[in-house]
mmCIF file with all atom_site columns, C-alpha atoms in Angstrom:
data_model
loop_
_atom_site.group_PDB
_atom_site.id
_atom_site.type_symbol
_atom_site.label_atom_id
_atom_site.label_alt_id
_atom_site.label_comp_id
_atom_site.label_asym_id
_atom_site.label_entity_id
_atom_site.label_seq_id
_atom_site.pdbx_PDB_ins_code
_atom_site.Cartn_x
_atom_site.Cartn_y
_atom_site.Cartn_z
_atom_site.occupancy
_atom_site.B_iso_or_equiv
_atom_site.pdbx_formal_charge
_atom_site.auth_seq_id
_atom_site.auth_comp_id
_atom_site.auth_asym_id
_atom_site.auth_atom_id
_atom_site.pdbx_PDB_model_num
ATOM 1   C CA . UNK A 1 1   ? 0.000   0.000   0.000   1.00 96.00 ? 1   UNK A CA 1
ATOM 2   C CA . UNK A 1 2   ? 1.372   3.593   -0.488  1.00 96.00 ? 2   UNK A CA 1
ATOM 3   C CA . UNK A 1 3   ? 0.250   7.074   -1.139  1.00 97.00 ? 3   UNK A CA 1
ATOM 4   C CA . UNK A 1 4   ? 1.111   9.040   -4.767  1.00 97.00 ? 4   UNK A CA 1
ATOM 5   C CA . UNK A 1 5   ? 1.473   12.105  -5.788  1.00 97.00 ? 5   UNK A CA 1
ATOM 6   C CA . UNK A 1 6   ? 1.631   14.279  -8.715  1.00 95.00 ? 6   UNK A CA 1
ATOM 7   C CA . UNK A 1 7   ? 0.292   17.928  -9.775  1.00 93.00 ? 7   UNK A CA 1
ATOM 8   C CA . UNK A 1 8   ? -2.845  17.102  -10.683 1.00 94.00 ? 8   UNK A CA 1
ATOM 9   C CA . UNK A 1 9   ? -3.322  13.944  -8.554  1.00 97.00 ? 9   UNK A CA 1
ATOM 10  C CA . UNK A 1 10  ? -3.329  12.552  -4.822  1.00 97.00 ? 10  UNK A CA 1
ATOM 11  C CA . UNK A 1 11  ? -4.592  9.486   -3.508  1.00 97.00 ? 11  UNK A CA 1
ATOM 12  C CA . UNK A 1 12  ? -3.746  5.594   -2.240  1.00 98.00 ? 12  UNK A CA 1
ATOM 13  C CA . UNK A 1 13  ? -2.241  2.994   -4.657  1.00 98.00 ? 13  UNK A CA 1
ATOM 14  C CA . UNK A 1 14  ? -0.861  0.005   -4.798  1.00 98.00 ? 14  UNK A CA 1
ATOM 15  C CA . UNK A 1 15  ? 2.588   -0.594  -5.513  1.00 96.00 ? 15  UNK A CA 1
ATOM 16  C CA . UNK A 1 16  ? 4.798   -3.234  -5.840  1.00 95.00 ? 16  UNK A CA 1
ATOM 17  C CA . UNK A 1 17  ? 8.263   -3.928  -7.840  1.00 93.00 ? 17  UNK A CA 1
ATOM 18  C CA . UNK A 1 18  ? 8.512   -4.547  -11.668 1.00 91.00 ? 18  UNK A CA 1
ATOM 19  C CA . UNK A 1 19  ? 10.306  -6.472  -13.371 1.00 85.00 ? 19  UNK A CA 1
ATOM 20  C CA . UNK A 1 20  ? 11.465  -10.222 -13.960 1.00 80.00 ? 20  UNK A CA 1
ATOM 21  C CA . UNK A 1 21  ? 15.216  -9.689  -13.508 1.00 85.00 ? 21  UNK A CA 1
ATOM 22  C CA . UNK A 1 22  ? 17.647  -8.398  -10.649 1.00 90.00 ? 22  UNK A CA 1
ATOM 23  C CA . UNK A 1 23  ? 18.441  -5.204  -12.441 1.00 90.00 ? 23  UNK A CA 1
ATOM 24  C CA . UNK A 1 24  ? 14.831  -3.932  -11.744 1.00 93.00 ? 24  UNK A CA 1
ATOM 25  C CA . UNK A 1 25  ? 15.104  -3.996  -7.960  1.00 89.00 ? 25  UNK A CA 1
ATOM 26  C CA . UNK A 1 26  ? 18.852  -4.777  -6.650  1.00 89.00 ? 26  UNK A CA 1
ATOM 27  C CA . UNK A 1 27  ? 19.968  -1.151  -7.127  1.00 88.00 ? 27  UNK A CA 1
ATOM 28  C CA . UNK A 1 28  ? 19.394  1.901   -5.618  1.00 87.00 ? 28  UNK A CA 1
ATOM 29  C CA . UNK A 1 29  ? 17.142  2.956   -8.679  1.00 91.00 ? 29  UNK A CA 1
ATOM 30  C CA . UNK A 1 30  ? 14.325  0.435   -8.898  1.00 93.00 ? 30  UNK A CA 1
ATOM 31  C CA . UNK A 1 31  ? 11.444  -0.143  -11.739 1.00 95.00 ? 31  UNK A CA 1
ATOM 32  C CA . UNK A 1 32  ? 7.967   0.014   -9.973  1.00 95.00 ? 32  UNK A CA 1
ATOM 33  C CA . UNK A 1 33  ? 4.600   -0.941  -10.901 1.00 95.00 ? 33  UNK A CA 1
ATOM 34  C CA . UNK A 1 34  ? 1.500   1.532   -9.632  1.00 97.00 ? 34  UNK A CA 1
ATOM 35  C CA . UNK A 1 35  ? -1.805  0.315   -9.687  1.00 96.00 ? 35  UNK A CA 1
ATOM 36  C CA . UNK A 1 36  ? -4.867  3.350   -9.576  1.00 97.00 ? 36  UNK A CA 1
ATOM 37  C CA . UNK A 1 37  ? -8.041  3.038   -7.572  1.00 97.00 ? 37  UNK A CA 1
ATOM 38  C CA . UNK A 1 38  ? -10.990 2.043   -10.430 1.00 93.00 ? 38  UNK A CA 1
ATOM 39  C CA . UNK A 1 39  ? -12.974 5.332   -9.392  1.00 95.00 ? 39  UNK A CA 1
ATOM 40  C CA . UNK A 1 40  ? -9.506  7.444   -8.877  1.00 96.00 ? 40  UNK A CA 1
ATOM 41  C CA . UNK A 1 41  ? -7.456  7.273   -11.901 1.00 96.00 ? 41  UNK A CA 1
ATOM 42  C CA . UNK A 1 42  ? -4.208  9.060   -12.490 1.00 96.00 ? 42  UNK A CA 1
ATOM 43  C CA . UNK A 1 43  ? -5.274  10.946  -15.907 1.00 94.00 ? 43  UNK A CA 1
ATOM 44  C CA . UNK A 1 44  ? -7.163  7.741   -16.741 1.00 92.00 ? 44  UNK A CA 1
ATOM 45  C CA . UNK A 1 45  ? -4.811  5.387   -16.243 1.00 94.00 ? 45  UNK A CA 1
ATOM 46  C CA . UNK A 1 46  ? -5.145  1.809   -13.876 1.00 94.00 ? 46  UNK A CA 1
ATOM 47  C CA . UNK A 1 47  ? -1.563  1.377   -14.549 1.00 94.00 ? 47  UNK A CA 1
ATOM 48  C CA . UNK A 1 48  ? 1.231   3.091   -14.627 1.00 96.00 ? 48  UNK A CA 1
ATOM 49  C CA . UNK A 1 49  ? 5.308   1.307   -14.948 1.00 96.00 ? 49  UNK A CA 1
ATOM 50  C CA . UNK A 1 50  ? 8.181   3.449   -13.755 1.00 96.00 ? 50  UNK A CA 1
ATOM 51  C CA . UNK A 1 51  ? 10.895  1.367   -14.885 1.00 95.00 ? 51  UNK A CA 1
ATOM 52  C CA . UNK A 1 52  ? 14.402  2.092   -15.293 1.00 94.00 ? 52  UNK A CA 1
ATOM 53  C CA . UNK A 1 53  ? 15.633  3.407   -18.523 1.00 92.00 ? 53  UNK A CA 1
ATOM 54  C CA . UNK A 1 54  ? 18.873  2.018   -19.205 1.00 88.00 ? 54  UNK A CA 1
ATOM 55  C CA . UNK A 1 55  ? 16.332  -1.696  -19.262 1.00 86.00 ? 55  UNK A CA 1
ATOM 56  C CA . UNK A 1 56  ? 14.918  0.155   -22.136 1.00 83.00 ? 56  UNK A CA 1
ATOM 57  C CA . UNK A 1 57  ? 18.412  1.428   -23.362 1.00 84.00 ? 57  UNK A CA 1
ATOM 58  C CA . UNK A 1 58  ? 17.275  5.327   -22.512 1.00 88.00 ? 58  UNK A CA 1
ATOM 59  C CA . UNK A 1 59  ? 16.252  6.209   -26.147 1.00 89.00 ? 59  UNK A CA 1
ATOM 60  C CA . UNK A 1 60  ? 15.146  3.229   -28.069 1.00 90.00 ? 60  UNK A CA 1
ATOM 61  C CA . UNK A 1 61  ? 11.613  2.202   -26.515 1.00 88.00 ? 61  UNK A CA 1
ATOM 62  C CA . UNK A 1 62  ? 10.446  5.904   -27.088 1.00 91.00 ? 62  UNK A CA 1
ATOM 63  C CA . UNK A 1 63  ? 11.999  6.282   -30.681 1.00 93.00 ? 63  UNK A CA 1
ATOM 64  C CA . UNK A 1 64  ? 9.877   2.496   -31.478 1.00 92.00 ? 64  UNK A CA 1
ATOM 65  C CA . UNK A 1 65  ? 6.555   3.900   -29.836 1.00 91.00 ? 65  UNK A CA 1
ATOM 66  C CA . UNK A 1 66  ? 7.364   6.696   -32.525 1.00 94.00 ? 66  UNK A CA 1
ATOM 67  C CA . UNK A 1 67  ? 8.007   4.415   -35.464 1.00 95.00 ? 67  UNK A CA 1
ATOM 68  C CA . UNK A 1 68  ? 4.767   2.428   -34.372 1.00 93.00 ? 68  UNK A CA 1
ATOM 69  C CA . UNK A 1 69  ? 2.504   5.725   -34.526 1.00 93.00 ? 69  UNK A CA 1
ATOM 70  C CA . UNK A 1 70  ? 3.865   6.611   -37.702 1.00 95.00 ? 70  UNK A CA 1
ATOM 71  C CA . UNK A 1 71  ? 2.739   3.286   -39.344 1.00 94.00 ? 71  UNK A CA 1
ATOM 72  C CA . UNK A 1 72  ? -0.621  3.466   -37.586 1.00 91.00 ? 72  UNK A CA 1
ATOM 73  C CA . UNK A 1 73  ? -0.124  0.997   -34.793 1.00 90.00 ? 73  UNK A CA 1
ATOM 74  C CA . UNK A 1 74  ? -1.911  1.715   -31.169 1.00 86.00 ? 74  UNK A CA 1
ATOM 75  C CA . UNK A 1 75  ? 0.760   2.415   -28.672 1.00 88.00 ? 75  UNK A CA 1
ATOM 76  C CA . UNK A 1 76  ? 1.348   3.383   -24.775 1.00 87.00 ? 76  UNK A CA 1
ATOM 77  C CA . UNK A 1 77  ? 2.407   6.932   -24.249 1.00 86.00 ? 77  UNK A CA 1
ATOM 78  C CA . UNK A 1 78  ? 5.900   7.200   -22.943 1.00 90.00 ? 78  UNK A CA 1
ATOM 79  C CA . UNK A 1 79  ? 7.475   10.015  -21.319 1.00 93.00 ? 79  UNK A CA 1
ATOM 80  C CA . UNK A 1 80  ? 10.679  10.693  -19.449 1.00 95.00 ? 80  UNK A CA 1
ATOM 81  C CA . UNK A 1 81  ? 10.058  11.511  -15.457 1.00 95.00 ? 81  UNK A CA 1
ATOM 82  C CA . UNK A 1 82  ? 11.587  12.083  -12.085 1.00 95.00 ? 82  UNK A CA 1
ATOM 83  C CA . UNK A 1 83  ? 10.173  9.982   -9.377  1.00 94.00 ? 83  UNK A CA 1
ATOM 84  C CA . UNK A 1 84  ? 10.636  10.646  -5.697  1.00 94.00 ? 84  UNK A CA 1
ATOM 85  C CA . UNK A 1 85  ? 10.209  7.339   -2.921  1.00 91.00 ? 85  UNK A CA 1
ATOM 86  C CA . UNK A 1 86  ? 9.608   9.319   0.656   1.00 90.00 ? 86  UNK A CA 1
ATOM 87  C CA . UNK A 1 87  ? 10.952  12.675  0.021   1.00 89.00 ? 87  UNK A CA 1
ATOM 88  C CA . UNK A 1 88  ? 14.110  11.725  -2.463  1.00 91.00 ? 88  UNK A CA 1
ATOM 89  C CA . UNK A 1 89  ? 15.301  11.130  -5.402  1.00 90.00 ? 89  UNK A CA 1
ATOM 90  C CA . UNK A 1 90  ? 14.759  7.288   -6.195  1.00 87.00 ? 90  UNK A CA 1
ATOM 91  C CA . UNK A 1 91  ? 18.081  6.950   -8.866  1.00 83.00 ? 91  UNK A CA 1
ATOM 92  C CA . UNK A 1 92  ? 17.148  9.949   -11.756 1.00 87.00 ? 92  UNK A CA 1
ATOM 93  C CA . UNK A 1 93  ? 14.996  9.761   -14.629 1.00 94.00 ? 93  UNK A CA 1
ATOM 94  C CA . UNK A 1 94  ? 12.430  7.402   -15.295 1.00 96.00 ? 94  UNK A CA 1
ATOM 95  C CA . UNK A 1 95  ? 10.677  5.625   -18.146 1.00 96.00 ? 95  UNK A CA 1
ATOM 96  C CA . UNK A 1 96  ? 6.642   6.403   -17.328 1.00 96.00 ? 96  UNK A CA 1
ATOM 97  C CA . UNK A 1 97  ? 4.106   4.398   -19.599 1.00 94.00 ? 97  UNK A CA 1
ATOM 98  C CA . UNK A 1 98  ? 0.614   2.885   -19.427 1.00 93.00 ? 98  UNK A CA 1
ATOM 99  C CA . UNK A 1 99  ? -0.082  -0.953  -19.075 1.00 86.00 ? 99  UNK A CA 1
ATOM 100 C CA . UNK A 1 100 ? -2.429  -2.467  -21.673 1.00 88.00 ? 100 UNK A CA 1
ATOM 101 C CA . UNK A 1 101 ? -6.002  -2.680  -20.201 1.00 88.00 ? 101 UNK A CA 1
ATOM 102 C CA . UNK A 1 102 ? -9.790  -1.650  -20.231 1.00 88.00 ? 102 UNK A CA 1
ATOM 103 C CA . UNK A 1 103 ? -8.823  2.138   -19.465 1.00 90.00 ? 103 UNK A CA 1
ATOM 104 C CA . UNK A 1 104 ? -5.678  2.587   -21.968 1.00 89.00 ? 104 UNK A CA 1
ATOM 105 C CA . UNK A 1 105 ? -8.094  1.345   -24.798 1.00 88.00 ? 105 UNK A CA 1
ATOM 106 C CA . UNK A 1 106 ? -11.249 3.319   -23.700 1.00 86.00 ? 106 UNK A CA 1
ATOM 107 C CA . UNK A 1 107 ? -8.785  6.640   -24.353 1.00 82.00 ? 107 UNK A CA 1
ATOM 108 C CA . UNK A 1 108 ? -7.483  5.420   -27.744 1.00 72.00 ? 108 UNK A CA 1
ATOM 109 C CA . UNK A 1 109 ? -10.677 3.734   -29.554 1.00 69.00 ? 109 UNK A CA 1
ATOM 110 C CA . UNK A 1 110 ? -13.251 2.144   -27.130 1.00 67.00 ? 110 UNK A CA 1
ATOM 111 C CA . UNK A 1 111 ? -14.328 -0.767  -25.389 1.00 69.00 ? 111 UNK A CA 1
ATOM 112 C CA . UNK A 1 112 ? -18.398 -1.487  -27.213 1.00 78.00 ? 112 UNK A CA 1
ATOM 113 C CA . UNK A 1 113 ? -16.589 -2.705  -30.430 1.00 88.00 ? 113 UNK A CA 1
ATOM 114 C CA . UNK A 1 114 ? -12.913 -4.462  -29.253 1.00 93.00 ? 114 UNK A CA 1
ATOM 115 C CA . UNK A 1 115 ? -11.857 -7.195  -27.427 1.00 94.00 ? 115 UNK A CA 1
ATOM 116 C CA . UNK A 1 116 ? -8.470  -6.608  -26.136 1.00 94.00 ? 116 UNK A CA 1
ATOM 117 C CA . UNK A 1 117 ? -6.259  -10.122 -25.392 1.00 95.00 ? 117 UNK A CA 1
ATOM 118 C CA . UNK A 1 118 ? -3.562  -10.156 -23.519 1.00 93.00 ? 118 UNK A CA 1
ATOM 119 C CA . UNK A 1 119 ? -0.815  -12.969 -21.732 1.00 92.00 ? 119 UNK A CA 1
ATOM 120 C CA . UNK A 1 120 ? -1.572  -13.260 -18.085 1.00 88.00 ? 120 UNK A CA 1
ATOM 121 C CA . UNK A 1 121 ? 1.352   -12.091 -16.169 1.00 70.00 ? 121 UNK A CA 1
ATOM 122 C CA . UNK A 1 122 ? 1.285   -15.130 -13.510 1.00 55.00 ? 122 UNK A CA 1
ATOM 123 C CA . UNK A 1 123 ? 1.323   -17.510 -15.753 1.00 50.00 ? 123 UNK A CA 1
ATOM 124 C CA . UNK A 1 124 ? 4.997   -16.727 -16.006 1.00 52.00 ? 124 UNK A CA 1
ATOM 125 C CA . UNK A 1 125 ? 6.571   -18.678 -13.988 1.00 52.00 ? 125 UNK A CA 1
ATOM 126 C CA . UNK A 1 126 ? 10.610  -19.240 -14.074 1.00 50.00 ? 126 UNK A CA 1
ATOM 127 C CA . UNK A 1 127 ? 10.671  -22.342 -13.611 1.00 49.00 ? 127 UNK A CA 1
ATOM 128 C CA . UNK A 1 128 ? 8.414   -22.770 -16.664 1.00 56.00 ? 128 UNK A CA 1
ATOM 129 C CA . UNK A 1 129 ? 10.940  -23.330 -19.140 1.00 68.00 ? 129 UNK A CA 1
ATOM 130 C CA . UNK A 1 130 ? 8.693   -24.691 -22.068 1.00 79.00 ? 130 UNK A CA 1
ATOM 131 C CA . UNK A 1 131 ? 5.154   -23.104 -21.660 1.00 87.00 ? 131 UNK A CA 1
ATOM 132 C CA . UNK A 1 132 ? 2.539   -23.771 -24.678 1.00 93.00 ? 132 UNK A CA 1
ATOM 133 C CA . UNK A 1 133 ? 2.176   -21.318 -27.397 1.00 93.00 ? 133 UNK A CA 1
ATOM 134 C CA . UNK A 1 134 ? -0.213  -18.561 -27.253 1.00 95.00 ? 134 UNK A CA 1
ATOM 135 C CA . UNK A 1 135 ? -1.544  -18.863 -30.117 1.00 95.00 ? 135 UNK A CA 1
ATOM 136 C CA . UNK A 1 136 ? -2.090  -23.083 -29.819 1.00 96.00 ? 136 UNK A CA 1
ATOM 137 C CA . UNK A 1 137 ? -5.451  -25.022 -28.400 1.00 95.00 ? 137 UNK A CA 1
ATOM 138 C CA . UNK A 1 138 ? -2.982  -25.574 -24.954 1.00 94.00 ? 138 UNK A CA 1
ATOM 139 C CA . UNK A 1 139 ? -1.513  -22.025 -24.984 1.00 94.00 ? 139 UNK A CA 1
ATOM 140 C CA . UNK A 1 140 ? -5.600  -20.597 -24.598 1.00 95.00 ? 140 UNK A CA 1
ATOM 141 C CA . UNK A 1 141 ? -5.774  -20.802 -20.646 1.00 93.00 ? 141 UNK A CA 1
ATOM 142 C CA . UNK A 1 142 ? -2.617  -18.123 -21.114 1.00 94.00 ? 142 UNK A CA 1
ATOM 143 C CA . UNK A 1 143 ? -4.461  -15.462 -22.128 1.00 95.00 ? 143 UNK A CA 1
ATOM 144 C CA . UNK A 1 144 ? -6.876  -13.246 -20.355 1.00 94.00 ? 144 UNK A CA 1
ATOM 145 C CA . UNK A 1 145 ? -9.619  -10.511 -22.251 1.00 94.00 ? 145 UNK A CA 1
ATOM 146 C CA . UNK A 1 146 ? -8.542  -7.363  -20.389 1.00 91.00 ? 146 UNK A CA 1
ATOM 147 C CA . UNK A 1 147 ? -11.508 -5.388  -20.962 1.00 90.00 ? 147 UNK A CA 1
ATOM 148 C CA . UNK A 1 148 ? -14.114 -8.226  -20.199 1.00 89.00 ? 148 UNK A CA 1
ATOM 149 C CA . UNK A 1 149 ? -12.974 -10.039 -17.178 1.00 83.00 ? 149 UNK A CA 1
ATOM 150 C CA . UNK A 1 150 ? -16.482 -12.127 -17.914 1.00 88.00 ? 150 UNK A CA 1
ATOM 151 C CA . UNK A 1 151 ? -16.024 -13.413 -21.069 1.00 90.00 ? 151 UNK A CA 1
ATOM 152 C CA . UNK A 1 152 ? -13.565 -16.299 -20.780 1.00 93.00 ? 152 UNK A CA 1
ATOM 153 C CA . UNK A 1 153 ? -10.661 -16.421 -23.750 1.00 93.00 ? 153 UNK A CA 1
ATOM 154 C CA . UNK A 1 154 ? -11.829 -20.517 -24.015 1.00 92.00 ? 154 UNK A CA 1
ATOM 155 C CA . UNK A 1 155 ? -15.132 -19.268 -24.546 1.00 94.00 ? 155 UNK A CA 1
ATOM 156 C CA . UNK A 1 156 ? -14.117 -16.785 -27.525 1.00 95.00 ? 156 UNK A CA 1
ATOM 157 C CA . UNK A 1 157 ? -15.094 -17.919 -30.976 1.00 96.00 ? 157 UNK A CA 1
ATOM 158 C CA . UNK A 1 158 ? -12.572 -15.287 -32.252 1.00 96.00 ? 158 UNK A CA 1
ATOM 159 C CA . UNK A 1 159 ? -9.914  -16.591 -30.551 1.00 96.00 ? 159 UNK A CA 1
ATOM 160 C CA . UNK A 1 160 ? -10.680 -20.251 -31.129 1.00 97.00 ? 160 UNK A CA 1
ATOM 161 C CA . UNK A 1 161 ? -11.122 -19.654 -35.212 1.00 97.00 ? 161 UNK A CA 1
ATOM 162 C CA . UNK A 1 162 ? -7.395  -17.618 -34.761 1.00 97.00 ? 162 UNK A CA 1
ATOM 163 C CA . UNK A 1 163 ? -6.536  -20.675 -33.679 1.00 97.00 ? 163 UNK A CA 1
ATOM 164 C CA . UNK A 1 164 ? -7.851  -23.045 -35.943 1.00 97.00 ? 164 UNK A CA 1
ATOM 165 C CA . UNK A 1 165 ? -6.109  -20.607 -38.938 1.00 97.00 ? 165 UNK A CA 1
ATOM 166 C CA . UNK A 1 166 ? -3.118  -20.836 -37.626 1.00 96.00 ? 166 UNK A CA 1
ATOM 167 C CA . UNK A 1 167 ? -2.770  -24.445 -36.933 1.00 96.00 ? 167 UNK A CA 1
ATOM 168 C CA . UNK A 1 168 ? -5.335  -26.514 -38.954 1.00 96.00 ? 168 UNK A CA 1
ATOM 169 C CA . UNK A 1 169 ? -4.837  -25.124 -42.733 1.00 97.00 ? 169 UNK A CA 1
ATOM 170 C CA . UNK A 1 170 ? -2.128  -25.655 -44.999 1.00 97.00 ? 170 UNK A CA 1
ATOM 171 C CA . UNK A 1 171 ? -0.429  -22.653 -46.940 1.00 97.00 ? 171 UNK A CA 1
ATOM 172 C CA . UNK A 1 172 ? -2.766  -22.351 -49.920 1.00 97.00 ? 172 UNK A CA 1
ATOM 173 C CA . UNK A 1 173 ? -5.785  -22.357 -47.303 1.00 97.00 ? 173 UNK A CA 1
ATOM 174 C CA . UNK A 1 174 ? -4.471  -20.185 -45.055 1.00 97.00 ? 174 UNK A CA 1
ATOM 175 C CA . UNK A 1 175 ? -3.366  -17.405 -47.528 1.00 97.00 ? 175 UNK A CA 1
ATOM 176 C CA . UNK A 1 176 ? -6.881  -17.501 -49.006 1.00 97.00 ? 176 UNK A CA 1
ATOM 177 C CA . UNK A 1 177 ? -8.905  -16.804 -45.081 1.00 97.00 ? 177 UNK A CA 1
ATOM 178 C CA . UNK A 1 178 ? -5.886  -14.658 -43.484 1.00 97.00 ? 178 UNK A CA 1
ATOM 179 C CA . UNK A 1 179 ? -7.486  -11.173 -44.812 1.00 98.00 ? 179 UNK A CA 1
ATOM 180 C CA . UNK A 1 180 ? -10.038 -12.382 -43.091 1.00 97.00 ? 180 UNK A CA 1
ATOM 181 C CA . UNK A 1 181 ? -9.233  -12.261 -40.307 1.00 98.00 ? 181 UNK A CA 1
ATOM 182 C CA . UNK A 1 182 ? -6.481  -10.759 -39.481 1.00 98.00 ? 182 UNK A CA 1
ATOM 183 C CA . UNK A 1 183 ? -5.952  -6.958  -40.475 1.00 97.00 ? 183 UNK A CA 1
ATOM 184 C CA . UNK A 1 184 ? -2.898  -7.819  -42.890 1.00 97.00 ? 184 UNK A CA 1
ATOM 185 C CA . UNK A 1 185 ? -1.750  -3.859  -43.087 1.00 96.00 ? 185 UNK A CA 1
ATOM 186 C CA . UNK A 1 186 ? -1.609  -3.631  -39.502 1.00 94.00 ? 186 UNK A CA 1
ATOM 187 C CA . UNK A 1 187 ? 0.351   -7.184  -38.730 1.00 95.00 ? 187 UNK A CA 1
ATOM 188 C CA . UNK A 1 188 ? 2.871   -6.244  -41.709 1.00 96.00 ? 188 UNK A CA 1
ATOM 189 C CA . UNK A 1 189 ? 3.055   -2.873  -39.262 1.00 96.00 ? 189 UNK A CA 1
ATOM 190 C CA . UNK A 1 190 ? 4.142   -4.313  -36.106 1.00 93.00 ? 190 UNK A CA 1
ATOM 191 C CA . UNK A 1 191 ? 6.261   -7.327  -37.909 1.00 94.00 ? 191 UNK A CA 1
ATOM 192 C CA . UNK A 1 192 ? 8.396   -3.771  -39.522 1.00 94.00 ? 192 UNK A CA 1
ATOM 193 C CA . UNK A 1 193 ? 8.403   -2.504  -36.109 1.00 93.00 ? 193 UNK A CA 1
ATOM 194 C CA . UNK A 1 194 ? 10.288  -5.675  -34.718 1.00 92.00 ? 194 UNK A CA 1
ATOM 195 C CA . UNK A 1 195 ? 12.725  -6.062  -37.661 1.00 93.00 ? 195 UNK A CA 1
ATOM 196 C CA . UNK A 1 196 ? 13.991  -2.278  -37.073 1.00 93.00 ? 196 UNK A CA 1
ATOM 197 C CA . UNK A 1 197 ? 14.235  -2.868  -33.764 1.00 90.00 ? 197 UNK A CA 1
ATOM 198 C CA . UNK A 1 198 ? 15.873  -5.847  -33.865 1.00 89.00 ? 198 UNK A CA 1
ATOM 199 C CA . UNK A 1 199 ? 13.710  -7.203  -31.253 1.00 83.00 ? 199 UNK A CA 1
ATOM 200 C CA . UNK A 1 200 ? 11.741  -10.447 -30.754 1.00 78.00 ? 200 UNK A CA 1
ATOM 201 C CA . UNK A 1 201 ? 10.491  -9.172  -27.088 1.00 80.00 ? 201 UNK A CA 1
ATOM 202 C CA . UNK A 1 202 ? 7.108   -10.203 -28.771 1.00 83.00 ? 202 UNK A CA 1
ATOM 203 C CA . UNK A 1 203 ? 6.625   -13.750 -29.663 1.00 85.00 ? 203 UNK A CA 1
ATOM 204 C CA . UNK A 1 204 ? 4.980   -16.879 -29.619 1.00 88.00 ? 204 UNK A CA 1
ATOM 205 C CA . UNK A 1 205 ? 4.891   -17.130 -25.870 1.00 89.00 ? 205 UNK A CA 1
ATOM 206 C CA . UNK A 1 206 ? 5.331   -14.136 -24.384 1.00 86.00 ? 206 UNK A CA 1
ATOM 207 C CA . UNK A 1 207 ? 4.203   -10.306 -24.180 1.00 87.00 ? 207 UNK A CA 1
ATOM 208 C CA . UNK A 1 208 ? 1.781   -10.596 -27.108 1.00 90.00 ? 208 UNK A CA 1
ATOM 209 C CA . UNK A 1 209 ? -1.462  -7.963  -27.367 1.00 92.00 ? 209 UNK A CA 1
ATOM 210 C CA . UNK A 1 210 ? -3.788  -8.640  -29.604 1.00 94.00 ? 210 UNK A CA 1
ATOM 211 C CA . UNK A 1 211 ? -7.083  -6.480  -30.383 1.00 94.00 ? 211 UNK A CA 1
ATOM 212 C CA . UNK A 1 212 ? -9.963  -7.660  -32.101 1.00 95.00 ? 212 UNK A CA 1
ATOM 213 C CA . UNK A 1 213 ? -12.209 -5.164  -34.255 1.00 94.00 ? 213 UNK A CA 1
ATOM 214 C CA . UNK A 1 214 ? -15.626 -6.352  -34.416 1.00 92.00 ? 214 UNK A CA 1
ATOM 215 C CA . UNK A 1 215 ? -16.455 -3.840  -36.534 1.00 92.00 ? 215 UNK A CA 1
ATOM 216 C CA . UNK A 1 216 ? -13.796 -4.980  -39.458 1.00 94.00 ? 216 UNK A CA 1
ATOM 217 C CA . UNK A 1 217 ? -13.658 -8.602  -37.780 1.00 96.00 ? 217 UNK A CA 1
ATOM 218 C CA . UNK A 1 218 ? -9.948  -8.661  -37.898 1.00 97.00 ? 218 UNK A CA 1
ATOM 219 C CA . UNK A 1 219 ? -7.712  -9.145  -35.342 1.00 97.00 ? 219 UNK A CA 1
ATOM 220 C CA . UNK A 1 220 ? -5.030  -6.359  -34.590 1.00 93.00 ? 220 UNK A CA 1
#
């Protein structure tokens, strides 16, 4: 439990350490996850990561959130902060951006119309070496629908036919139902982003956000 603060904002939180890895909590300077009150939100966020830049190598996260608007692709806002634990400095300058949830899509297009899937976070376990794939009949219980907690990712016919795309055509099948289903322009976006970032952070097991349009009935 703790108490923030900012200029336009005051209220209890939760907070707890983020990160996967010693460098986000065995130094002075420490990445933290913050966690809004539902009817108190910090300027409508649930979520908000502090986490320390040189993990994001200072420069490149917020020059790929860049690249990723420019081609049209939904992003976090990122910004550059100084955060203070009890009074003091806690290590210098931050990296401040929203998690993926209800709230960050309401601001960018809506909930009525999208289903936004992402990978539950404790399902990640390190001793889990060789976890299903995401995107496989096994890999479903991974996923959660962040902005409808009551509509279970088993019980999603989008997610299911996905599925069944992905792992029950063969090629000549599959290239004729993709555009289907899956907003081409928009996966040929974030498969650019990775290649110029050199980064394969997103996969088939981990850290994967999907949206689904039910107005185009593509997934995003």
């Amino acid at each position: 439990k703790g108490y923030f603060t900012a200029s336009d904002y005051a209220g209890a939180v939760k907070v707890r350490y983020r990160g996967k890895t010693a460098n986000h909590w065995s130094a002075e300077q420490r990445s933290f996850r913050v966690e809004f009150p539902k009817e108190n939100l910090f300027r409508g966020m649930r979520v908000l990561s502090l986490v320390i830049p040189y993990d994001r190598q200072y420069f490149i996260e917020p020059l790929n959130m860049y690249r990723a608007k420019k081609f049209g692709l939904r992003v976090p806002e990122l910004s550059f902060v100084e955060v203070k634990l009890k009074g003091k400095s806690s290590g210098g300058v931050y990296l401040a951006f929203e998690g993926f949830g209800k709230e960050w899509l309401d601001k960018n297009e809506g909930t009525d119309e999208f289903l936004l899937f992402t990978v539950l976070d404790d399902m990640r376990q390190e001793s889990d070496t060789n976890p299903p794939a995401l995107l496989s009949e096994e890999g479903i219980a991974r996923w959660q629908i962040a902005n409808n907690k009551t509509l279970l990712p088993a019980d999603s016919e989008e997610l299911r036919t996905l599925i069944d795309l992905l792992t029950k055509t063969d090629d000549e099948e599959f290239a004729r139902r993709a555009s289907y289903l899956i907003d081409l322009e928009k996966f040929y976006a974030w498969e650019m982003i990775s290649v110029l970032a050199a980064s394969a952070h997103q996969d088939d097991y981990w850290n994967l956000v999907m949206v689904f349009n039910s107005v185009t009935g593509r997934f995003e």
